[in-house]
Short mmCIF file of N, CA and C in Angstrom, two decimals:
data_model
loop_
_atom_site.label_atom_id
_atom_site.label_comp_id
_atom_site.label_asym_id
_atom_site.label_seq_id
_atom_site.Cartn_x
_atom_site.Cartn_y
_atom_site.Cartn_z
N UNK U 1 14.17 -33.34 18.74
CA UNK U 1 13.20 -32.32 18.42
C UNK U 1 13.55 -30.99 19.08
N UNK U 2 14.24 -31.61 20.10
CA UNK U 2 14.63 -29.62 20.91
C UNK U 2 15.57 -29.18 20.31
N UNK U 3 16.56 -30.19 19.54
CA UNK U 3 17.42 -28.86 18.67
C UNK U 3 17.00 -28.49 17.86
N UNK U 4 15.44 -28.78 16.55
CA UNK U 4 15.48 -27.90 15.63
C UNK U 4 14.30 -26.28 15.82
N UNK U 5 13.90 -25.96 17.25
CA UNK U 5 14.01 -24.32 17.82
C UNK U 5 15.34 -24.01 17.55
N UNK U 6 15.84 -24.46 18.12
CA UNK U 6 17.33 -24.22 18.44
C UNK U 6 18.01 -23.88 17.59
N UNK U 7 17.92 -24.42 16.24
CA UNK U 7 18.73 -24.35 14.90
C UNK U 7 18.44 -23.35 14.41
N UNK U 8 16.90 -23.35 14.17
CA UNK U 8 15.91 -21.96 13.37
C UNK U 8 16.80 -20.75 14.43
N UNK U 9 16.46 -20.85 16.16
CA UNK U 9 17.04 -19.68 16.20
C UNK U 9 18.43 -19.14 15.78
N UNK U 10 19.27 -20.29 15.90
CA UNK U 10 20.52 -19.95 15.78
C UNK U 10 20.36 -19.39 14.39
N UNK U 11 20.16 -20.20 13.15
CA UNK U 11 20.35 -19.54 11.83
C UNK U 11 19.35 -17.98 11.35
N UNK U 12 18.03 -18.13 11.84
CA UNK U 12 17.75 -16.49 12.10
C UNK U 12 18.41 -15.44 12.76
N UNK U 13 19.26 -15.78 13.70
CA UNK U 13 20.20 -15.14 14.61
C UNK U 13 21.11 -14.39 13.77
N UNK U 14 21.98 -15.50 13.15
CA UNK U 14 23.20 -15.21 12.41
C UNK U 14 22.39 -14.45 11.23
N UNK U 15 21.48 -14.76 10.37
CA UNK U 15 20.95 -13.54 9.19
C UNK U 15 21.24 -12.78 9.37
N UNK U 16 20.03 -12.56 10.92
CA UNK U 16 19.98 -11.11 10.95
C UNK U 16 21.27 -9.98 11.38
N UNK U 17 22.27 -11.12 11.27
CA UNK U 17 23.80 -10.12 12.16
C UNK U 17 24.16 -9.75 10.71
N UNK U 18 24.15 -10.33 9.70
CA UNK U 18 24.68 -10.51 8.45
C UNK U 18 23.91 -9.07 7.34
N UNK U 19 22.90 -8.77 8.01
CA UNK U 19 22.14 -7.68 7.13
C UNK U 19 21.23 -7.03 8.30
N UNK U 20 21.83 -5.99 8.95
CA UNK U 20 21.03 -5.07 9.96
C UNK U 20 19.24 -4.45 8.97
N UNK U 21 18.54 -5.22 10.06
CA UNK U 21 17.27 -4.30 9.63
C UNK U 21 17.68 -2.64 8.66
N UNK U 22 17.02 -2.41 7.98
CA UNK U 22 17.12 -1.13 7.80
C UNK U 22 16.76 0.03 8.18
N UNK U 23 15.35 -0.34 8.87
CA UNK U 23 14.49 0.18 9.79
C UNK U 23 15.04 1.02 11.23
N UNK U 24 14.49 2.08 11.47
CA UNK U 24 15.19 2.03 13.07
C UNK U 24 14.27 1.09 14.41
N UNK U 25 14.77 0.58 15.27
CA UNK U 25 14.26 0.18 16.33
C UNK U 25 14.51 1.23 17.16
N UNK U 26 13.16 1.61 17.74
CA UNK U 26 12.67 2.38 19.13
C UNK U 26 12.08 1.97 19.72
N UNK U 27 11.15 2.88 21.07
CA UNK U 27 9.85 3.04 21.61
C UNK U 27 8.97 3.78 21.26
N UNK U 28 8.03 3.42 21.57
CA UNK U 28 6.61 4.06 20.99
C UNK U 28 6.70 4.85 22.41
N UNK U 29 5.30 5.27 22.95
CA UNK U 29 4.87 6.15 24.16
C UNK U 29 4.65 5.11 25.32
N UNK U 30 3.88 4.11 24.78
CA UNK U 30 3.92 3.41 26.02
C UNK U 30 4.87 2.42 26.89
N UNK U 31 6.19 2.50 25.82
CA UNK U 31 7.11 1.69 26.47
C UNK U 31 7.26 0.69 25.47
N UNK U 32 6.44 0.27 24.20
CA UNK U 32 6.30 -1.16 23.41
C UNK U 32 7.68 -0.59 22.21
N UNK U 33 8.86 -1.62 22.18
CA UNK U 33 9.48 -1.74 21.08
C UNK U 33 9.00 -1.92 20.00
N UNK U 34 9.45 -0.99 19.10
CA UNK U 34 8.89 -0.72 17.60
C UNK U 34 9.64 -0.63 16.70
N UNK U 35 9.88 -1.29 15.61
CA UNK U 35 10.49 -1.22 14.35
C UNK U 35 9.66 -0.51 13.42
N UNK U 36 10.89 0.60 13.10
CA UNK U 36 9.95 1.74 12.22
C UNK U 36 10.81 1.28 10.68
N UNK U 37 9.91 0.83 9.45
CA UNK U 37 10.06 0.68 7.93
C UNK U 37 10.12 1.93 7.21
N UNK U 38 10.69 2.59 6.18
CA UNK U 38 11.34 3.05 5.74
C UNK U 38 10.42 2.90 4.63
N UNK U 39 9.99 3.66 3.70
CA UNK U 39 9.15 3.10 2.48
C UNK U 39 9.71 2.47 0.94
N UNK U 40 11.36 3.63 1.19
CA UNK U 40 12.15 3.47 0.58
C UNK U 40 12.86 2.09 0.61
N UNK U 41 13.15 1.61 2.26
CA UNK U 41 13.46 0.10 2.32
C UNK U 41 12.35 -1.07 1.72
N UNK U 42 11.43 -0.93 0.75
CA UNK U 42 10.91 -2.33 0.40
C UNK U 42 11.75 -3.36 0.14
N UNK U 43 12.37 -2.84 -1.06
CA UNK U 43 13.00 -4.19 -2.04
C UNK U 43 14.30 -4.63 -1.19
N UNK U 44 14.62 -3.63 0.00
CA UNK U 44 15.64 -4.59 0.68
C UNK U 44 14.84 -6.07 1.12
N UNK U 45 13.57 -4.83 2.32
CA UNK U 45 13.52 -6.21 3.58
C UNK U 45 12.71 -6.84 2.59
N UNK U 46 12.26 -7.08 1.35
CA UNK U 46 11.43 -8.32 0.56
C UNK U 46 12.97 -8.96 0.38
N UNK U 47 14.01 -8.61 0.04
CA UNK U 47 14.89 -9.29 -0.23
C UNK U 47 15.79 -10.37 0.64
N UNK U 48 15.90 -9.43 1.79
CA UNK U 48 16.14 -10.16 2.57
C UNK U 48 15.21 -11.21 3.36
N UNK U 49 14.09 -10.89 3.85
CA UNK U 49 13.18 -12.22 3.66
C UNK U 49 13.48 -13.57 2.99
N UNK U 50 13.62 -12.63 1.45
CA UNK U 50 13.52 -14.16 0.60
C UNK U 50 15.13 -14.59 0.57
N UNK U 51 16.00 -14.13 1.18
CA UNK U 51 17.64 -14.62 1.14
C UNK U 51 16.95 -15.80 2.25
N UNK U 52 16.48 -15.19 3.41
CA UNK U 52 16.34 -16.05 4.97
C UNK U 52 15.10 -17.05 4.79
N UNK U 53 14.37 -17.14 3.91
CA UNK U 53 13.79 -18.19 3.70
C UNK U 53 14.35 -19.23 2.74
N UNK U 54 14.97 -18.54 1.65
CA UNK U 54 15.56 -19.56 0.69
C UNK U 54 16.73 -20.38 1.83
N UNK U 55 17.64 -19.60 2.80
CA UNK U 55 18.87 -20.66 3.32
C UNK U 55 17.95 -21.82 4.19
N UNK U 56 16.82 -21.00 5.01
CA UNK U 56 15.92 -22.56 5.36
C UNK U 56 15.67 -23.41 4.82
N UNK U 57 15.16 -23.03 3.54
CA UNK U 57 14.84 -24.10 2.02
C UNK U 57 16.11 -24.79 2.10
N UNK U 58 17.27 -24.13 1.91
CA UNK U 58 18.33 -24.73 1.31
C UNK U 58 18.94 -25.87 2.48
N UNK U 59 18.91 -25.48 3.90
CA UNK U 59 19.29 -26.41 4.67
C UNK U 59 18.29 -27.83 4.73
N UNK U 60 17.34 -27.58 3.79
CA UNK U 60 16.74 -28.78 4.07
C UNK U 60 16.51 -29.25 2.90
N UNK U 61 17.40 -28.98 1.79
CA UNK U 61 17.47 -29.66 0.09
C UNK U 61 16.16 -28.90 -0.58
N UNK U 62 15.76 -28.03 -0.23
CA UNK U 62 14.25 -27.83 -1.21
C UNK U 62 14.62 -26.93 -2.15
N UNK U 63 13.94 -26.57 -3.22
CA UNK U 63 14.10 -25.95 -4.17
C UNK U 63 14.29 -24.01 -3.54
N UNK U 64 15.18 -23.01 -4.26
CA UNK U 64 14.83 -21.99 -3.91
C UNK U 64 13.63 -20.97 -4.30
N UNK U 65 12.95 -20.43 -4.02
CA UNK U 65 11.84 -19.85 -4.08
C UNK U 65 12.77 -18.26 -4.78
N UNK U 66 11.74 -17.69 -5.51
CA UNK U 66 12.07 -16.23 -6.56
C UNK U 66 10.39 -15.17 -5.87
N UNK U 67 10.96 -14.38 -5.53
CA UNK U 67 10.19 -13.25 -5.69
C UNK U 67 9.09 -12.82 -6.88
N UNK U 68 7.62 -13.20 -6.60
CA UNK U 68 6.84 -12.34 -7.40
C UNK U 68 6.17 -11.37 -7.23
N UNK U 69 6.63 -10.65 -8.39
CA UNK U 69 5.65 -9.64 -8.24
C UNK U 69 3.87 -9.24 -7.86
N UNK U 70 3.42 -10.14 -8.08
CA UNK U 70 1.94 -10.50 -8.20
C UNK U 70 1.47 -11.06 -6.67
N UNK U 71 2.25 -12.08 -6.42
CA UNK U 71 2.35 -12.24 -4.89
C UNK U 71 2.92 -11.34 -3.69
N UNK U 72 3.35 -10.27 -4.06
CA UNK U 72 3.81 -9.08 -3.85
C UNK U 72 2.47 -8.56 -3.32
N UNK U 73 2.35 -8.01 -4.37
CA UNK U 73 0.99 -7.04 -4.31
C UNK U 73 -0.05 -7.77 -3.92
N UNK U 74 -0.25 -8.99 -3.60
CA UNK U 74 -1.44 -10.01 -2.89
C UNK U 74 -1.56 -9.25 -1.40
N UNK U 75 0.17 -9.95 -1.32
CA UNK U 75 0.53 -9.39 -0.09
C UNK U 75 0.06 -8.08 1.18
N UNK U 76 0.70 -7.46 -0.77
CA UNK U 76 0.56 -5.61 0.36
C UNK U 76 -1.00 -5.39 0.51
N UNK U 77 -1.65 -6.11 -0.57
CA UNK U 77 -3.09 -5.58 -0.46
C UNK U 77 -3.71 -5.75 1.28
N UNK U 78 -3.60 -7.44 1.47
CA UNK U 78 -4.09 -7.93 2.87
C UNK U 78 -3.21 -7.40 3.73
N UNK U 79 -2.31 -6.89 4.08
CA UNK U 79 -1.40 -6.28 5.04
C UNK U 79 -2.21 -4.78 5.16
N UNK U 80 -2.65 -4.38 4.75
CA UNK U 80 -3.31 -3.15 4.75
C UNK U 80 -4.82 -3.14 4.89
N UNK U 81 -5.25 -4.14 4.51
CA UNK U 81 -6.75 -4.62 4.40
C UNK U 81 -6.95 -4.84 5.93
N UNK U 82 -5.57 -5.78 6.62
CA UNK U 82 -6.08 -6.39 8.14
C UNK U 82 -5.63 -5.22 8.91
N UNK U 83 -5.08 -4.15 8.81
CA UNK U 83 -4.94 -2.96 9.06
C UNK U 83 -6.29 -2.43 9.65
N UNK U 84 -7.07 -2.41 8.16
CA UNK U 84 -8.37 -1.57 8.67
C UNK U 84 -9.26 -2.30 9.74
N UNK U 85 -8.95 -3.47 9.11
CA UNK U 85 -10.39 -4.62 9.92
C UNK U 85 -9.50 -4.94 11.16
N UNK U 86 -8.42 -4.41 11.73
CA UNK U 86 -7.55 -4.21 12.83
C UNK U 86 -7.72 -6.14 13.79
N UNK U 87 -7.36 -6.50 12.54
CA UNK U 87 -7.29 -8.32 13.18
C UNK U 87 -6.66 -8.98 12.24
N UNK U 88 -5.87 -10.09 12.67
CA UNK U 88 -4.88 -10.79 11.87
C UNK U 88 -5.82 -12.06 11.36
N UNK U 89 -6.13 -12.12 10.18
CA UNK U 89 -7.21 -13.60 9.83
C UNK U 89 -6.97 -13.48 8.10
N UNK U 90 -7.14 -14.55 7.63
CA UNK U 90 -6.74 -14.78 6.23
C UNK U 90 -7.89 -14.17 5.22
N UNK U 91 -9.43 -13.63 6.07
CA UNK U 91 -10.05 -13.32 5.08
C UNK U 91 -9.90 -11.37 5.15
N UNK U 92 -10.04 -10.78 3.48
CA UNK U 92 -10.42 -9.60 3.17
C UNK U 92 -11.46 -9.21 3.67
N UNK U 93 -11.75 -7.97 3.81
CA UNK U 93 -12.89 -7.11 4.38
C UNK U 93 -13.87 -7.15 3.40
N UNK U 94 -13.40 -7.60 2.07
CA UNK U 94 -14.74 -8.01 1.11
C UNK U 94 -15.24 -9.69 1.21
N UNK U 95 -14.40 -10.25 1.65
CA UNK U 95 -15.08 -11.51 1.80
C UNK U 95 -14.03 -12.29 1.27
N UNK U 96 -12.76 -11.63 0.91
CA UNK U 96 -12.12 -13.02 -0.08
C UNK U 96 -10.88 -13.40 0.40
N UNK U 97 -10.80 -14.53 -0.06
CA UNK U 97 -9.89 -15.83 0.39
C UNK U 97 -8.27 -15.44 0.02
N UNK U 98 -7.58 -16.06 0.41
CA UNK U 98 -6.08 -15.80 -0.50
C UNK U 98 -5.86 -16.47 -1.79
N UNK U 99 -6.96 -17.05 -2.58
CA UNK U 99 -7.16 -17.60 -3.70
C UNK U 99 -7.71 -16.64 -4.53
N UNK U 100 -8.30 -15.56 -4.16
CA UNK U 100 -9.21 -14.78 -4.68
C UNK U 100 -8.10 -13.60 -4.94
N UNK U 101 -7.90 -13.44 -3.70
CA UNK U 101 -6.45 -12.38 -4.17
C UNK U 101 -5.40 -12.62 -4.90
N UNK U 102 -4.52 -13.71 -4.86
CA UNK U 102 -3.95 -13.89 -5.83
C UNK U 102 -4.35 -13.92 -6.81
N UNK U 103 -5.52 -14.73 -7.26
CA UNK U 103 -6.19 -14.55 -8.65
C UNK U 103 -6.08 -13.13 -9.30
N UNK U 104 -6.87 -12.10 -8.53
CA UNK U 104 -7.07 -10.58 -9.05
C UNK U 104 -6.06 -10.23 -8.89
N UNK U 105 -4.86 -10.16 -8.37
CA UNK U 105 -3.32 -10.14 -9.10
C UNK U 105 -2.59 -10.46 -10.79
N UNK U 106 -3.17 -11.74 -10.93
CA UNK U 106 -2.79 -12.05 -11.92
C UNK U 106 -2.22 -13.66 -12.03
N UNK U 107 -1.82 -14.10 -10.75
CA UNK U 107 -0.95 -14.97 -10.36
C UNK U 107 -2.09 -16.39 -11.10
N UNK U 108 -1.60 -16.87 -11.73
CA UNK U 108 -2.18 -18.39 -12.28
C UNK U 108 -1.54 -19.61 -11.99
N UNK U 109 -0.65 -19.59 -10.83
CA UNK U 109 -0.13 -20.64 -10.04
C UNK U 109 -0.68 -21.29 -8.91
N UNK U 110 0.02 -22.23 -8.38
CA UNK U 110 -1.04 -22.99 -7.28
C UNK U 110 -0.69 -21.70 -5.65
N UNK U 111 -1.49 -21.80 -5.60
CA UNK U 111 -1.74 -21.14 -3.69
C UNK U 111 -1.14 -21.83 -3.20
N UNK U 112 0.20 -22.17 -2.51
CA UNK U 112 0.84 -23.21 -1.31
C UNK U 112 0.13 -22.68 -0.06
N UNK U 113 0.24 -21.25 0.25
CA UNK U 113 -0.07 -20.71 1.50
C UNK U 113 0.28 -19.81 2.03
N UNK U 114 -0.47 -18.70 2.92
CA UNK U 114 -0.15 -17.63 3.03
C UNK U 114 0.13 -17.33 4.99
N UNK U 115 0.70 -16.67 5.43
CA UNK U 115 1.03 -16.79 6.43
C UNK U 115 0.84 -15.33 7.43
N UNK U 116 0.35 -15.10 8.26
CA UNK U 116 0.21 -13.42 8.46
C UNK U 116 1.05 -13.18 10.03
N UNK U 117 1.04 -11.70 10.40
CA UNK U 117 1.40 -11.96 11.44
C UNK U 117 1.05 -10.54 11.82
N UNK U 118 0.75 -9.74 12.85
CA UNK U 118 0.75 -8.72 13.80
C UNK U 118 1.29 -8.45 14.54
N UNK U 119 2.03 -7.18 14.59
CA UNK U 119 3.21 -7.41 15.63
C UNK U 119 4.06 -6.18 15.81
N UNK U 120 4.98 -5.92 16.62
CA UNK U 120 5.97 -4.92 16.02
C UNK U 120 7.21 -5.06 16.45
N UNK U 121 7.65 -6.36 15.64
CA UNK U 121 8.66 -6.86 15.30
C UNK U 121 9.19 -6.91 13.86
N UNK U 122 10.57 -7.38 13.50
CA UNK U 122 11.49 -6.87 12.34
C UNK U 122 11.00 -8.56 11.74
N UNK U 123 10.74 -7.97 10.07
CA UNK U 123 10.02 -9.24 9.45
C UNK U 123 11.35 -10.65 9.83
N UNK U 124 12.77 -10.50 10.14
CA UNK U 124 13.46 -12.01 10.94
C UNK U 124 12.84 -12.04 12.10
N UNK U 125 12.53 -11.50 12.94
CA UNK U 125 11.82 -11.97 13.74
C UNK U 125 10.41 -12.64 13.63
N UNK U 126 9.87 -12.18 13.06
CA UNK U 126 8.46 -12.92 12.24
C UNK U 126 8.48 -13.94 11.22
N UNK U 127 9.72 -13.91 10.98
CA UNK U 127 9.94 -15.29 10.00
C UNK U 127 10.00 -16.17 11.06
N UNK U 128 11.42 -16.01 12.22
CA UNK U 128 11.64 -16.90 13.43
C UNK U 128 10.32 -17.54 14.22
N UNK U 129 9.47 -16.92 14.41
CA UNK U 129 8.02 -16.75 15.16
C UNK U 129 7.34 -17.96 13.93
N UNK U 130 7.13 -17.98 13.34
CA UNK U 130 6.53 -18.65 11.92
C UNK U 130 7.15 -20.15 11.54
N UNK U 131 8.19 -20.09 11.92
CA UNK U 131 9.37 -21.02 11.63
C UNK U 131 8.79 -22.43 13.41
N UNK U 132 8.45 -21.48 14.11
CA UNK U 132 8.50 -22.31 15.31
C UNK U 132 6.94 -23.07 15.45
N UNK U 133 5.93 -22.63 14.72
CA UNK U 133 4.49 -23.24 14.20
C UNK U 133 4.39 -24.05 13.25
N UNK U 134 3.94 -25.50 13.35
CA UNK U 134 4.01 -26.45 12.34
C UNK U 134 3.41 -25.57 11.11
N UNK U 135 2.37 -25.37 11.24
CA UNK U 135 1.06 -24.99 10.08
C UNK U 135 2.15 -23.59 9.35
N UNK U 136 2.45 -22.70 9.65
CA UNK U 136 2.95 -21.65 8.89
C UNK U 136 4.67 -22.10 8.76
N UNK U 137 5.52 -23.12 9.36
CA UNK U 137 6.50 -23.59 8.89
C UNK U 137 6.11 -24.73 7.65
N UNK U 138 5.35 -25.13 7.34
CA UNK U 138 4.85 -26.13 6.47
C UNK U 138 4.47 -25.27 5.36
N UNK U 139 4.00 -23.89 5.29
CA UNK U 139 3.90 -23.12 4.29
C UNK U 139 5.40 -22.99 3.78
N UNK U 140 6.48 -22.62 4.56
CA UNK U 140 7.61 -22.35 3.94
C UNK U 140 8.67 -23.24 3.48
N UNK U 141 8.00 -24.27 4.10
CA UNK U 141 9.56 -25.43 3.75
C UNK U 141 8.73 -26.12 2.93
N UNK U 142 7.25 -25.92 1.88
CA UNK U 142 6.28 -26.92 1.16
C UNK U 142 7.53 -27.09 0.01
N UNK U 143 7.55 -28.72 -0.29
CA UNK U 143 8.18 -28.83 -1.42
C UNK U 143 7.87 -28.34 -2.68
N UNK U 144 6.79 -28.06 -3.10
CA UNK U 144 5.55 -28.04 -4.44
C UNK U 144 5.94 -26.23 -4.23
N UNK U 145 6.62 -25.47 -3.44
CA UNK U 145 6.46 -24.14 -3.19
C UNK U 145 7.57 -23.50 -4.70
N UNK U 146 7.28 -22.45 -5.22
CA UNK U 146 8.21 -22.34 -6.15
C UNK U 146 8.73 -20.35 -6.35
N UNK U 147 7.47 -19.91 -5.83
CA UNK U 147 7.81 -18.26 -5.55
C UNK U 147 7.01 -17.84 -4.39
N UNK U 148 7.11 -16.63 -4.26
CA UNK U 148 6.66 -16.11 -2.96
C UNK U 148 6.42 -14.94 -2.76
N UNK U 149 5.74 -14.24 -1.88
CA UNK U 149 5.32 -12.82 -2.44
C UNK U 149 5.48 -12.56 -0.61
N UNK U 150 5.46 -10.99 -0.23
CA UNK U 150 5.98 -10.68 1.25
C UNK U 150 5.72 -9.03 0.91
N UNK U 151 4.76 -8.45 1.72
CA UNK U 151 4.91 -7.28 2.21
C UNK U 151 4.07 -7.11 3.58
N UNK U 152 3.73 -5.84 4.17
CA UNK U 152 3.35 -5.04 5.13
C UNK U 152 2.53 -4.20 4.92
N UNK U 153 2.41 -3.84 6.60
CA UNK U 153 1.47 -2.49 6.08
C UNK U 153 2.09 -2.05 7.72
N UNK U 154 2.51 -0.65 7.87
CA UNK U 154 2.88 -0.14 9.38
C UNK U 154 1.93 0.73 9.67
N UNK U 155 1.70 0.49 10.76
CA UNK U 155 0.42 1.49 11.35
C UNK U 155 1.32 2.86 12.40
N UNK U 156 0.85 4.34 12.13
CA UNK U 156 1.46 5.58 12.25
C UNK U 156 2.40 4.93 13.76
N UNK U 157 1.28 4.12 14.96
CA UNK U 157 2.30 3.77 16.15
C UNK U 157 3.05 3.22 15.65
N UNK U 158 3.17 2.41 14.91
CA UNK U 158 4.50 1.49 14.93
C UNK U 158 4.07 -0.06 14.11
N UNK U 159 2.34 -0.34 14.81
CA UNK U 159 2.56 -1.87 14.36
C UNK U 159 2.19 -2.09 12.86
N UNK U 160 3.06 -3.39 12.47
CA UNK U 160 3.07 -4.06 11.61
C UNK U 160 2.74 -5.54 11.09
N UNK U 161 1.83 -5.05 10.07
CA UNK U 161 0.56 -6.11 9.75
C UNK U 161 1.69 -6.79 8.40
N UNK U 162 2.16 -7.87 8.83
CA UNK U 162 2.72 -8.59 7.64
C UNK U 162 2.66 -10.07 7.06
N UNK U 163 2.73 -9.73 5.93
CA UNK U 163 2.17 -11.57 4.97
C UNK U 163 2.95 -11.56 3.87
N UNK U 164 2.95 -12.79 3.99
CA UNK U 164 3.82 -13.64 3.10
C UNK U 164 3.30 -15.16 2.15
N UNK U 165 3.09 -15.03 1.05
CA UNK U 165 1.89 -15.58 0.58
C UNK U 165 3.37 -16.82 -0.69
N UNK U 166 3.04 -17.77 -0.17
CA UNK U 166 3.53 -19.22 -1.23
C UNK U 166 3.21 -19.34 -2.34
N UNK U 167 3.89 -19.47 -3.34
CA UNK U 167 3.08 -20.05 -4.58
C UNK U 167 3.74 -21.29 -5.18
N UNK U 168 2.89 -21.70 -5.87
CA UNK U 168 3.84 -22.96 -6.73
C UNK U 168 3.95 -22.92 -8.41
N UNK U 169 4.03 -23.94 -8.80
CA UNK U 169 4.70 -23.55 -10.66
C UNK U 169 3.11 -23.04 -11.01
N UNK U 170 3.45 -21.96 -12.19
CA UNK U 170 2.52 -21.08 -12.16
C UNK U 170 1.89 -22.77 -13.65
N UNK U 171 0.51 -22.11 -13.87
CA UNK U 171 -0.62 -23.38 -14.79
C UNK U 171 -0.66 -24.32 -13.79
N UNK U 172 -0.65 -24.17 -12.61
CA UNK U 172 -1.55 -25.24 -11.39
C UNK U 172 -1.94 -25.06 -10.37
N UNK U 173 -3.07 -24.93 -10.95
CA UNK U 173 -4.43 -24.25 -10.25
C UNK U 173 -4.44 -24.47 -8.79
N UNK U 174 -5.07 -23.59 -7.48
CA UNK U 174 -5.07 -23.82 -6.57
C UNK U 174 -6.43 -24.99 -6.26
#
């Protein structure tokens, strides 16, 4: 069991040597390391995300997961939503679930699971962080998982409110 930290770190390690953030890493004022996003960098770091989650998938035989659009925009909505309500928790400031959001997306696939994080760290590092928790590693390695949706929201200091929302074959219902 102690080598598979060990593995996750090693293979998040090597990603991230393989495709430099795009972002710059600094300091903020008080001394806190900050990864600053680029607005222009979306479709990288969604991409790269989904490269570094699919080779997890792949080291462990599971199917690869595709980028949706719909889970996309689930995404960016609650990344910005937990922004305002300045707390990391799965519900909207209107009351709704990650079933509810995907729904008003469009998405008619099953909900596997959505995963959040607060922080101001580079989304491999927040995958790594995620990877080391049964409950949000069980979102990403779900067999039944089939696309996936991933954005942010950066706040003017620096931090970054980010989610990453599972889906499965779309006509099965959450």
């Amino acid at each position: 069991m102690v080598r598979f930290p060990f593995l996750i770190a090693v293979l998040v390690t090597f990603l991230a040597a393989c495709a430099p953030p795009s972002g710059g890493v600094g300091t903020s004022d008080d001394g806190t390391r900050v990864y600053r996003i680029n607005t222009r960098d979306t479709a990288e770091i969604q991409f790269r995300m989904l490269d570094s989650v699919n080779s997890l998938r792949e080291a462990r035989g599971l199917t690869q997961l595709e980028l949706s659009s719909e889970l996309n925009a689930a995404a960016a909505t609650h990344s910005r939503d937990m922004a305002v309500q300045n707390r990391p928790w799965h519900f909207g400031s209107d009351g709704s679930s990650p079933i509810d959001r995907v729904r008003r997306v469009g998405f008619n696939g099953l909900l596997v699971g959505e995963n959040i994080s607060e922080t101001y760290e580079t989304e491999l590092e927040t995958l790594a962080a995620w990877m080391e928790l049964r409950d949000t590693r069980d979102i990403i390695l779900a067999r039944e998982a089939r696309t996936m949706g991933f954005a942010w929201f950066q706040e003017p200091a620096g931090k970054i409110w980010w989610t990453l929302i599972v889906g499965g074959d779309p006509g099965r219902s959450s």
